[in-house]
Structures are given as structure tokens and as C-alpha cells.
PDB file of C-alpha atoms in Angstrom:
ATOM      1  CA  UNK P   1       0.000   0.000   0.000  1.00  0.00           C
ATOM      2  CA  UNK P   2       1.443   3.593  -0.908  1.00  0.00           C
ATOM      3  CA  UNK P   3       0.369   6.833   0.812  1.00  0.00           C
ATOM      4  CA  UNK P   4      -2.360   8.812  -0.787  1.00  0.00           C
ATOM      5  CA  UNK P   5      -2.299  10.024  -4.130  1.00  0.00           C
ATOM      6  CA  UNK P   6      -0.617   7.156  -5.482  1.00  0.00           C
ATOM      7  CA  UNK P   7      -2.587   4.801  -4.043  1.00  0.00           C
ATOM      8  CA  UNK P   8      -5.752   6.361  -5.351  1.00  0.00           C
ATOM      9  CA  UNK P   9      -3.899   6.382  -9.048  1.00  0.00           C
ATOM     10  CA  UNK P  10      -3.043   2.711  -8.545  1.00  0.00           C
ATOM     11  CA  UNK P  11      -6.713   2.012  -7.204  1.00  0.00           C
ATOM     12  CA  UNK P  12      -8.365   3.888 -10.260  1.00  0.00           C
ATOM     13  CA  UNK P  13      -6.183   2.298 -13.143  1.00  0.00           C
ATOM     14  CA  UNK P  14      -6.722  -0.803 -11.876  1.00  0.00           C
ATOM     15  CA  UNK P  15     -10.482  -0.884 -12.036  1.00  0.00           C
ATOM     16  CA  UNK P  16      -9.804  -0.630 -15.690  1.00  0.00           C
ATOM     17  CA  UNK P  17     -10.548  -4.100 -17.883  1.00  0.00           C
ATOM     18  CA  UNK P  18      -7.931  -6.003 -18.291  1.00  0.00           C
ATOM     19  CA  UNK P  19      -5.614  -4.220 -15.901  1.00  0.00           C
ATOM     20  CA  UNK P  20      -4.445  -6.289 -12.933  1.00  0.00           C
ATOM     21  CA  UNK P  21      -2.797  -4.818  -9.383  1.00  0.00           C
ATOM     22  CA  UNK P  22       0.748  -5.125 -10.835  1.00  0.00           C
ATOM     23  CA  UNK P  23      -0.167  -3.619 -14.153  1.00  0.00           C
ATOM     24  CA  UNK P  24      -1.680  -0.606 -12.335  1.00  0.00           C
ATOM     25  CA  UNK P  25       1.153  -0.433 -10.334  1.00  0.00           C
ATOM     26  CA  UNK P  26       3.539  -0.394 -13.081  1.00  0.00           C
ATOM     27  CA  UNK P  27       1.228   2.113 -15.393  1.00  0.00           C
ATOM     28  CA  UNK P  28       1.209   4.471 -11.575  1.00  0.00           C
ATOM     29  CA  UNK P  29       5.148   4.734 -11.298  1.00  0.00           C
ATOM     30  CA  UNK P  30       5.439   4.904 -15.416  1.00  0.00           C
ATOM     31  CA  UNK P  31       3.757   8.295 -14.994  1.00  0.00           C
ATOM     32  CA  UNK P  32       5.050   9.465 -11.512  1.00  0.00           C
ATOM     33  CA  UNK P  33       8.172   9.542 -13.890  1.00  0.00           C
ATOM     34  CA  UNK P  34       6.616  10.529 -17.186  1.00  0.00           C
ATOM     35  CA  UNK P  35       7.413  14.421 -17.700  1.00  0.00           C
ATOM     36  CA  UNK P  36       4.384  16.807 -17.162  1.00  0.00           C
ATOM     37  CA  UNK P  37       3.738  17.937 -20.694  1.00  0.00           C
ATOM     38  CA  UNK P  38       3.214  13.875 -21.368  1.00  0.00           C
ATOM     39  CA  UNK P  39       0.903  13.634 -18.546  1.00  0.00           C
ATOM     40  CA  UNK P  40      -1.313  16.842 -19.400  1.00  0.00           C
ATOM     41  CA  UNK P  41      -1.397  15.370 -22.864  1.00  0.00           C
ATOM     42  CA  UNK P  42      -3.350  12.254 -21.408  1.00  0.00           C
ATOM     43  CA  UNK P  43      -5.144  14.261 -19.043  1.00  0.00           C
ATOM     44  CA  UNK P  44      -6.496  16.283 -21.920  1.00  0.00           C
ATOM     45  CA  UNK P  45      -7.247  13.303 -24.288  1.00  0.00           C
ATOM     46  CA  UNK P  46      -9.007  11.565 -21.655  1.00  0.00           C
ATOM     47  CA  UNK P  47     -10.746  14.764 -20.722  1.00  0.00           C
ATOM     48  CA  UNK P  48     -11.559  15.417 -24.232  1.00  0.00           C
ATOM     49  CA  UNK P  49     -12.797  11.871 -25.344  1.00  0.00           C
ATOM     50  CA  UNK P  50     -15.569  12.644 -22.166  1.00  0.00           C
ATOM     51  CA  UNK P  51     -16.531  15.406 -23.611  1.00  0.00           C
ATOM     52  CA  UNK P  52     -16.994  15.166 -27.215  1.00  0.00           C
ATOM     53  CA  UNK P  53     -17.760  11.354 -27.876  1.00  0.00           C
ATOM     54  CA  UNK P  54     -20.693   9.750 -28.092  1.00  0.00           C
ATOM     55  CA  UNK P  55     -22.415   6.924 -29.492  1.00  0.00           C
ATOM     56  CA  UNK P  56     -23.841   7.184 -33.294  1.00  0.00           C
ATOM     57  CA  UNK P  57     -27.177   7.770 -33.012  1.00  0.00           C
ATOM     58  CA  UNK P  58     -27.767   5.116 -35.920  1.00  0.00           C
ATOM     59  CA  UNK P  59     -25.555   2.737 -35.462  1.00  0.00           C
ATOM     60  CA  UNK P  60     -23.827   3.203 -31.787  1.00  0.00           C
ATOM     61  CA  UNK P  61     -20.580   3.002 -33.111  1.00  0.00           C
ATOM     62  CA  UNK P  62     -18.599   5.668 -31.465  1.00  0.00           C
ATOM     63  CA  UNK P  63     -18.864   9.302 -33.070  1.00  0.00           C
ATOM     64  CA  UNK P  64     -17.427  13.333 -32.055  1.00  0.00           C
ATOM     65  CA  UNK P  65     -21.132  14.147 -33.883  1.00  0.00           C
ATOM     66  CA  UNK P  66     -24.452  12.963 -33.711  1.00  0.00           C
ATOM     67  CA  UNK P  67     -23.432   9.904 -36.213  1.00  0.00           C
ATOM     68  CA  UNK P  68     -20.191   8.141 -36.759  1.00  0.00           C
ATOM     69  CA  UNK P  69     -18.241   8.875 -40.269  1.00  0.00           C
ATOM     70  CA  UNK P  70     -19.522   5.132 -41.606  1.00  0.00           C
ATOM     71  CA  UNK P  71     -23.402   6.020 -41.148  1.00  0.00           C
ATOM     72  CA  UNK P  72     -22.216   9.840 -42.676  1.00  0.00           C
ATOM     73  CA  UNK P  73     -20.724   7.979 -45.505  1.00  0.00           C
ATOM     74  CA  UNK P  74     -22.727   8.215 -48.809  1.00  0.00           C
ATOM     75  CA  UNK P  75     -20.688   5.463 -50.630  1.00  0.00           C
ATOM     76  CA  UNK P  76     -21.758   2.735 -47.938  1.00  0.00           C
ATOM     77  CA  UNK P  77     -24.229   0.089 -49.207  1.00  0.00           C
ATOM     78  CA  UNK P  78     -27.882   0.781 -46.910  1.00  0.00           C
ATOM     79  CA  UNK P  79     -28.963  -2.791 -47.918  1.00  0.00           C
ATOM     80  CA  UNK P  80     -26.418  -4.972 -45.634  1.00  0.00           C
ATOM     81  CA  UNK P  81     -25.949  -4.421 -42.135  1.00  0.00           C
ATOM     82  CA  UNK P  82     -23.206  -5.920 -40.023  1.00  0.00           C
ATOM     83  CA  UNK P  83     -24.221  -6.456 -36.342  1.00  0.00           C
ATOM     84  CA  UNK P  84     -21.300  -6.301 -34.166  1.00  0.00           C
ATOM     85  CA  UNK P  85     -21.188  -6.322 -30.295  1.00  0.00           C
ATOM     86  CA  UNK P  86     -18.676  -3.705 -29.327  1.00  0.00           C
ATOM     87  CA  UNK P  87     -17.564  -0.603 -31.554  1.00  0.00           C
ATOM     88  CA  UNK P  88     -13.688  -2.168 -31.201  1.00  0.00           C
ATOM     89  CA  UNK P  89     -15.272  -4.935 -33.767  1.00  0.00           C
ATOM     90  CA  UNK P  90     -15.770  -1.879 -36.504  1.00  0.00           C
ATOM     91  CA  UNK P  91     -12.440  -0.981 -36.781  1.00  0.00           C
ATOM     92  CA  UNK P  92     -11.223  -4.598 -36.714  1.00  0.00           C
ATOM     93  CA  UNK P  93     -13.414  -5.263 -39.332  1.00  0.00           C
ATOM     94  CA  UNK P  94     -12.867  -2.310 -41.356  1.00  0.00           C
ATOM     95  CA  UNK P  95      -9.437  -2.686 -40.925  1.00  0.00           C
ATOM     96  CA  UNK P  96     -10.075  -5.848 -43.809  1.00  0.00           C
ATOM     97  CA  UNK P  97     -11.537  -2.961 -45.872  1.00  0.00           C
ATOM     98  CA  UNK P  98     -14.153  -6.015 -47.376  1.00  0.00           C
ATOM     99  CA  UNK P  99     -16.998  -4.915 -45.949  1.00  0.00           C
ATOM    100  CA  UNK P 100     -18.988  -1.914 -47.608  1.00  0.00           C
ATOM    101  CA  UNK P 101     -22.592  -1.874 -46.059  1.00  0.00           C
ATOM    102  CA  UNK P 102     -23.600  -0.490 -42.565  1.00  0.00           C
ATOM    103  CA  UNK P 103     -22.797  -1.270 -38.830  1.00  0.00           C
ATOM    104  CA  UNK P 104     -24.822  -2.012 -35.943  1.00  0.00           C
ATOM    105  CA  UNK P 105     -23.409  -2.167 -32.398  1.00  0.00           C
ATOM    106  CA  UNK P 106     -25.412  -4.228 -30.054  1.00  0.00           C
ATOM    107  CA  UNK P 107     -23.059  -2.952 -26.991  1.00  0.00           C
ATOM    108  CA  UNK P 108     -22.270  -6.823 -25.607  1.00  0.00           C
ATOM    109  CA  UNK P 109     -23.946 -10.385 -26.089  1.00  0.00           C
ATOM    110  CA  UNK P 110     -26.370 -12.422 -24.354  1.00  0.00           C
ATOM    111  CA  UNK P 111     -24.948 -13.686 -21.057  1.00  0.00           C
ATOM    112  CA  UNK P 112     -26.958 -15.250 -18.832  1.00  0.00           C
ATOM    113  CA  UNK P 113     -24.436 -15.812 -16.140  1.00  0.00           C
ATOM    114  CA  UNK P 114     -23.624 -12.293 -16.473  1.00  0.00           C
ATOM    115  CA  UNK P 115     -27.222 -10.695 -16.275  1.00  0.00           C
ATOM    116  CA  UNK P 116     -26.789  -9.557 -19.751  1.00  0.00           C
ATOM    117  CA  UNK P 117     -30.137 -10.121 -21.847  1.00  0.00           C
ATOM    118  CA  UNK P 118     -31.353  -8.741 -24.879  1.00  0.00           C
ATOM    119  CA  UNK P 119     -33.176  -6.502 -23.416  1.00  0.00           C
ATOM    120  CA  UNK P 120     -29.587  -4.941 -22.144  1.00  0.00           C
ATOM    121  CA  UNK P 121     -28.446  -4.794 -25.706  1.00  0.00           C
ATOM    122  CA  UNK P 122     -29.208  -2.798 -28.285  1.00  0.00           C
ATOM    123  CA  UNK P 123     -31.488  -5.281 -30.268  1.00  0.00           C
ATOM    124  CA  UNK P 124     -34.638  -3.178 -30.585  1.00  0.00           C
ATOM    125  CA  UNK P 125     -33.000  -0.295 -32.262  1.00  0.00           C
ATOM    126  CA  UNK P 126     -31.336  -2.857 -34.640  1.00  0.00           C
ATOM    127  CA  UNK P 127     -35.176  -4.008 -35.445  1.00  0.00           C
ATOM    128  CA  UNK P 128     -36.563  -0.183 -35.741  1.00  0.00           C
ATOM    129  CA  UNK P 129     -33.631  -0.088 -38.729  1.00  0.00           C
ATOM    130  CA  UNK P 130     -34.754  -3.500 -40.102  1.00  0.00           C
ATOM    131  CA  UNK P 131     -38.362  -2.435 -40.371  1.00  0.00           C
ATOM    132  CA  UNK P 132     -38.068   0.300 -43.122  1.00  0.00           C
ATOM    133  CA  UNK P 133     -37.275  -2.472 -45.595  1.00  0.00           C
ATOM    134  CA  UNK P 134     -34.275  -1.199 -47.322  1.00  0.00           C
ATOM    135  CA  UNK P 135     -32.007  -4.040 -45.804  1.00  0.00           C
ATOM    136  CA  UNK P 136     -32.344  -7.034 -47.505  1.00  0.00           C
ATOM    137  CA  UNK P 137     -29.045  -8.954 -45.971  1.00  0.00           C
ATOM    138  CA  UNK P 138     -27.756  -9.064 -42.135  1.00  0.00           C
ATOM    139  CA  UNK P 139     -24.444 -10.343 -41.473  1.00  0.00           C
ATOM    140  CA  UNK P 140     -23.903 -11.369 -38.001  1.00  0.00           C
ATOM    141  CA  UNK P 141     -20.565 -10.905 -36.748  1.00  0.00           C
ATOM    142  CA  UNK P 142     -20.443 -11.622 -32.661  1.00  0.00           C
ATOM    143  CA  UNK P 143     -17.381 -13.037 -31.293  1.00  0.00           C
ATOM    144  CA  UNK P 144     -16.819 -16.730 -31.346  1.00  0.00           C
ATOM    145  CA  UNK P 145     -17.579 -17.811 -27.836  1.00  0.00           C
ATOM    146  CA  UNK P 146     -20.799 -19.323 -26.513  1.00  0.00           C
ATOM    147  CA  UNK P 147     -21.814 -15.808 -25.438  1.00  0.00           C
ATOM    148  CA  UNK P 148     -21.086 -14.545 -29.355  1.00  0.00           C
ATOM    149  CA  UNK P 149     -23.278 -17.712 -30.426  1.00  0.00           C
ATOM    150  CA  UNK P 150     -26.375 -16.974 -27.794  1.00  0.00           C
ATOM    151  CA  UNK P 151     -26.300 -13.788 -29.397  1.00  0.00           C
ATOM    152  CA  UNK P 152     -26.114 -14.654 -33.516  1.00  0.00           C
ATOM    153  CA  UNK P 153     -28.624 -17.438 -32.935  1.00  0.00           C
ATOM    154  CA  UNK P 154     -31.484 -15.365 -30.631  1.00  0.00           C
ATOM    155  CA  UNK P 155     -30.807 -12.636 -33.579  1.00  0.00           C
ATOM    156  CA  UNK P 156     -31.454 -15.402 -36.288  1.00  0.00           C
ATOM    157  CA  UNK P 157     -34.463 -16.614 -34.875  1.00  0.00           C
ATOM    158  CA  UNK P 158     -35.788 -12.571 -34.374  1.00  0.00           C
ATOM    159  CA  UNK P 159     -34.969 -11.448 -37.961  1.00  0.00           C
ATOM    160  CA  UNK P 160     -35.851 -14.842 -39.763  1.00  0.00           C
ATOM    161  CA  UNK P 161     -39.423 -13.791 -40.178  1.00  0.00           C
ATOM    162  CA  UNK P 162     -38.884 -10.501 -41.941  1.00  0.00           C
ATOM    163  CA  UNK P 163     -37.378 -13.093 -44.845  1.00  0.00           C
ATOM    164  CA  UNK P 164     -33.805 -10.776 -44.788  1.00  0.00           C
ATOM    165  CA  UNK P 165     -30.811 -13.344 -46.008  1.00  0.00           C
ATOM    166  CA  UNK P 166     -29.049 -13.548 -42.778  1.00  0.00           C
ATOM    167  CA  UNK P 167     -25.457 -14.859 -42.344  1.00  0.00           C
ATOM    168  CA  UNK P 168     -22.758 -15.616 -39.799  1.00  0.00           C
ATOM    169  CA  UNK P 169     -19.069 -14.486 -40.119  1.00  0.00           C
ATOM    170  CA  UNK P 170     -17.015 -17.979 -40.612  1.00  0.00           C
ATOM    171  CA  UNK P 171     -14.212 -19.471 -38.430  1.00  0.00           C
ATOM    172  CA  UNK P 172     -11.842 -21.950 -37.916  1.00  0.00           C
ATOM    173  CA  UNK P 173      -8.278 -22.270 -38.389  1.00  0.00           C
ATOM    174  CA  UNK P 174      -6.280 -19.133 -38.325  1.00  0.00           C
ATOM    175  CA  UNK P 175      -3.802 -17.876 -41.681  1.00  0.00           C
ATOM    176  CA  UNK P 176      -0.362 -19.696 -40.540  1.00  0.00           C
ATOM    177  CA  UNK P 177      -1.554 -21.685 -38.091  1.00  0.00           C
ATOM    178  CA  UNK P 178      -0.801 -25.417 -37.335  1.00  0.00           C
ATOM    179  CA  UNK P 179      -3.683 -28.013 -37.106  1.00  0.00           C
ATOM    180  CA  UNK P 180      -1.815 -29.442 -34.271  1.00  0.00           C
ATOM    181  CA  UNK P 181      -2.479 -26.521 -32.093  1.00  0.00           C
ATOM    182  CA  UNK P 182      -6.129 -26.002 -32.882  1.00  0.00           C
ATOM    183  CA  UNK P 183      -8.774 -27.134 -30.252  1.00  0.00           C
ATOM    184  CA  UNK P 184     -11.727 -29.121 -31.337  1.00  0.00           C
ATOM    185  CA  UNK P 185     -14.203 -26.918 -31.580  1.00  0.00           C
ATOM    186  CA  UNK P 186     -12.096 -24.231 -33.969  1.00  0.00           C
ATOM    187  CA  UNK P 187     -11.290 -27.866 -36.441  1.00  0.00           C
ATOM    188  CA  UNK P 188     -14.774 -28.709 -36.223  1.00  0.00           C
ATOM    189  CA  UNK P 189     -16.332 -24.925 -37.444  1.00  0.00           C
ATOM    190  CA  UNK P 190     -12.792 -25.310 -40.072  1.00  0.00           C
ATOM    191  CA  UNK P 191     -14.639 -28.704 -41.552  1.00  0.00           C
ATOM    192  CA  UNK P 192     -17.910 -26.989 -41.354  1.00  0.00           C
ATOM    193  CA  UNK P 193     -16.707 -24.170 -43.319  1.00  0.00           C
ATOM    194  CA  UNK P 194     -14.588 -25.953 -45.922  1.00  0.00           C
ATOM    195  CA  UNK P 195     -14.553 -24.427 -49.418  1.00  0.00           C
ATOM    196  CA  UNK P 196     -14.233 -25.963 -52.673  1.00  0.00           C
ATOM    197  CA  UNK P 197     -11.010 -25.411 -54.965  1.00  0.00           C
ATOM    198  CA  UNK P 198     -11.645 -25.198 -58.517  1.00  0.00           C
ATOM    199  CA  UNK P 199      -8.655 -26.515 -60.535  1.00  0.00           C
TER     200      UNK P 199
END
């Protein structure tokens, strides 16, 4: 335990995810010794991202406006929309530069042992924009885990009536990876997802 101040630091940085004790401690001391012109520069940009982001009022990506520059963006296709569950899964997809159409960030996935339900997520805005008729395809894209696939099935089973072509991201066995390492369940979704070669 340190006196204070730096206590209180260590305390608030380590209530951030995926920041342990010794990580907080580390990050504490790192700017105890950082000069002060570094650490006004992150007090600003932390000060700044509080006050001038927000969540896209259309999609809930994050935005400085009232929508994000993809839902700004006359080039995008309106007919496909990509449902994600965190805006972190935007830029890793957009990153691939692939994908042309819309966004929609749900803001989690269905966990039951978590108390997360759909009612916590953002599912009835994603049916408000499925209701005017101009999508015709939805591409789920939650994360691979059983949470990620509670999520892309209850959304299946919600949109299927509205006849949309609905879809699931594929997975299995990573670019430069060895099928020695892979567990069971990534093989398995890599046989499900085979392709064919054409010679």
C-alpha cells in the first residue's frame, strides 16, 4: 500500500478491464516519472474523449457528432448491415476494408451468467432499422464464444421472419496456423466451413 495520491492512481487504473494490481502499479510509477507535458497530454485526451464522444445515433458506433463517419458515408451500401457487439469490432473489421454496407453495435452479447439479456443490448433499435425495408441482408458478426453464439442465434431466430438473407461471419483455423495446435471446436467450425477449390 502507498500513501495517498498514489494509491488512489493505482486504485483507479486498476479498475480498468484487463488491468491487474501489478499492471496498475507499473502504469502508476510509469507516470510518476513521465514528464508533465506527457501527462497533461493524457489528461487532456481523456478529458476530451468525455466530452466530445458519443455513441452514433444510428448505429452506436462511437462518433465526435451525432453519427459516426460510416453512417455519414454516402458510398456505404444501406442494404447490408453488419451487427457487431462492441464498436472495437468496426475498426477490426474495417481494418479488412471487405466490408462496404452499414454497422450495428449491439453494446455486448447475451450472457446469462452475467445478467446480460437482450433486453440490455441494443437489439430493438437494430429491429426499428430493419423495419423500413431497405435491408435485404444481415451479417452477423459476434465473437466466437458461446456468449457470441447466444447472441447470432437469438438474432437469427428474431430477424428470420422478416425473410432478410441472414449470415454468420465464418471461423476456424487461423492464416499460418498449425492443425496441431487447434482445439476441437475451432477444427470442427474449419470442416464446417470448408470451401471448394476449382482446378
Amino acid at each position: 500500500m502507498y500513501e495517498g495520491a498514489v494509491q488512489d492512481l493505482i486504485d483507479e487504473l486498476g479498475r480498468l478491464p484487463g488491468v491487474g494490481p501489478k499492471s496498475a502499479q507499473r502504469i502508476a510509477f510509469h507516470l510518476l516519472a513521465a514528464e508533465s507535458a506527457d501527462v497533461g497530454r493524457l489528461v487532456a485526451a481523456l478529458q476530451r474523449v468525455q466530452a466530445e464522444v458519443r455513441f452514433c445515433s444510428t448505429c452506436y458506433n462511437v462518433a465526435e457528432g451525432e453519427q459516426c463517419r460510416i453512417c455519414r458515408d454516402p458510398r456505404r451500401a444501406d442494404d447490408v448491415i453488419c451487427v457487431v457487439e462492441e464498436p472495437k469490432d468496426v475498426v477490426a473489421i474495417e481494418r479488412t476494408r471487405e466490408f462496404r454496407g452499414r454497422y450495428h453495435v449491439l453494446g455486448g452479447a447475451i450472457s446469462p451468467i452475467e445478467g446480460v439479456g437482450p433486453d440490455d443490448l441494443r437489439v430493438k433499435e437494430l429491429m426499428t432499422r430493419l423495419m423500413n425495408g431497405a435491408v435485404t441482408e444481415l451479417i452477423i458478426a459476434t465473437d466466437p464464444n458461446l456468449e457470441g453464439e447466444a447472441t447470432a442465434a437469438y438474432l437469427a431466430r428474431l430477424v428470420g421472419p422478416l425473410g432478410l438473407a441472414v449470415s454468420r461471419l465464418a471461423s476456424g483455423l487461423p492464416v499460418g496456423g498449425d492443425l496441431e495446435y487447434a482445439d476441437e471446436v475451432t477444427l470442427g467450425r474449419a470442416f464446417e466451413g470448408r470451401r471448394r477449390i476449382d482446378a
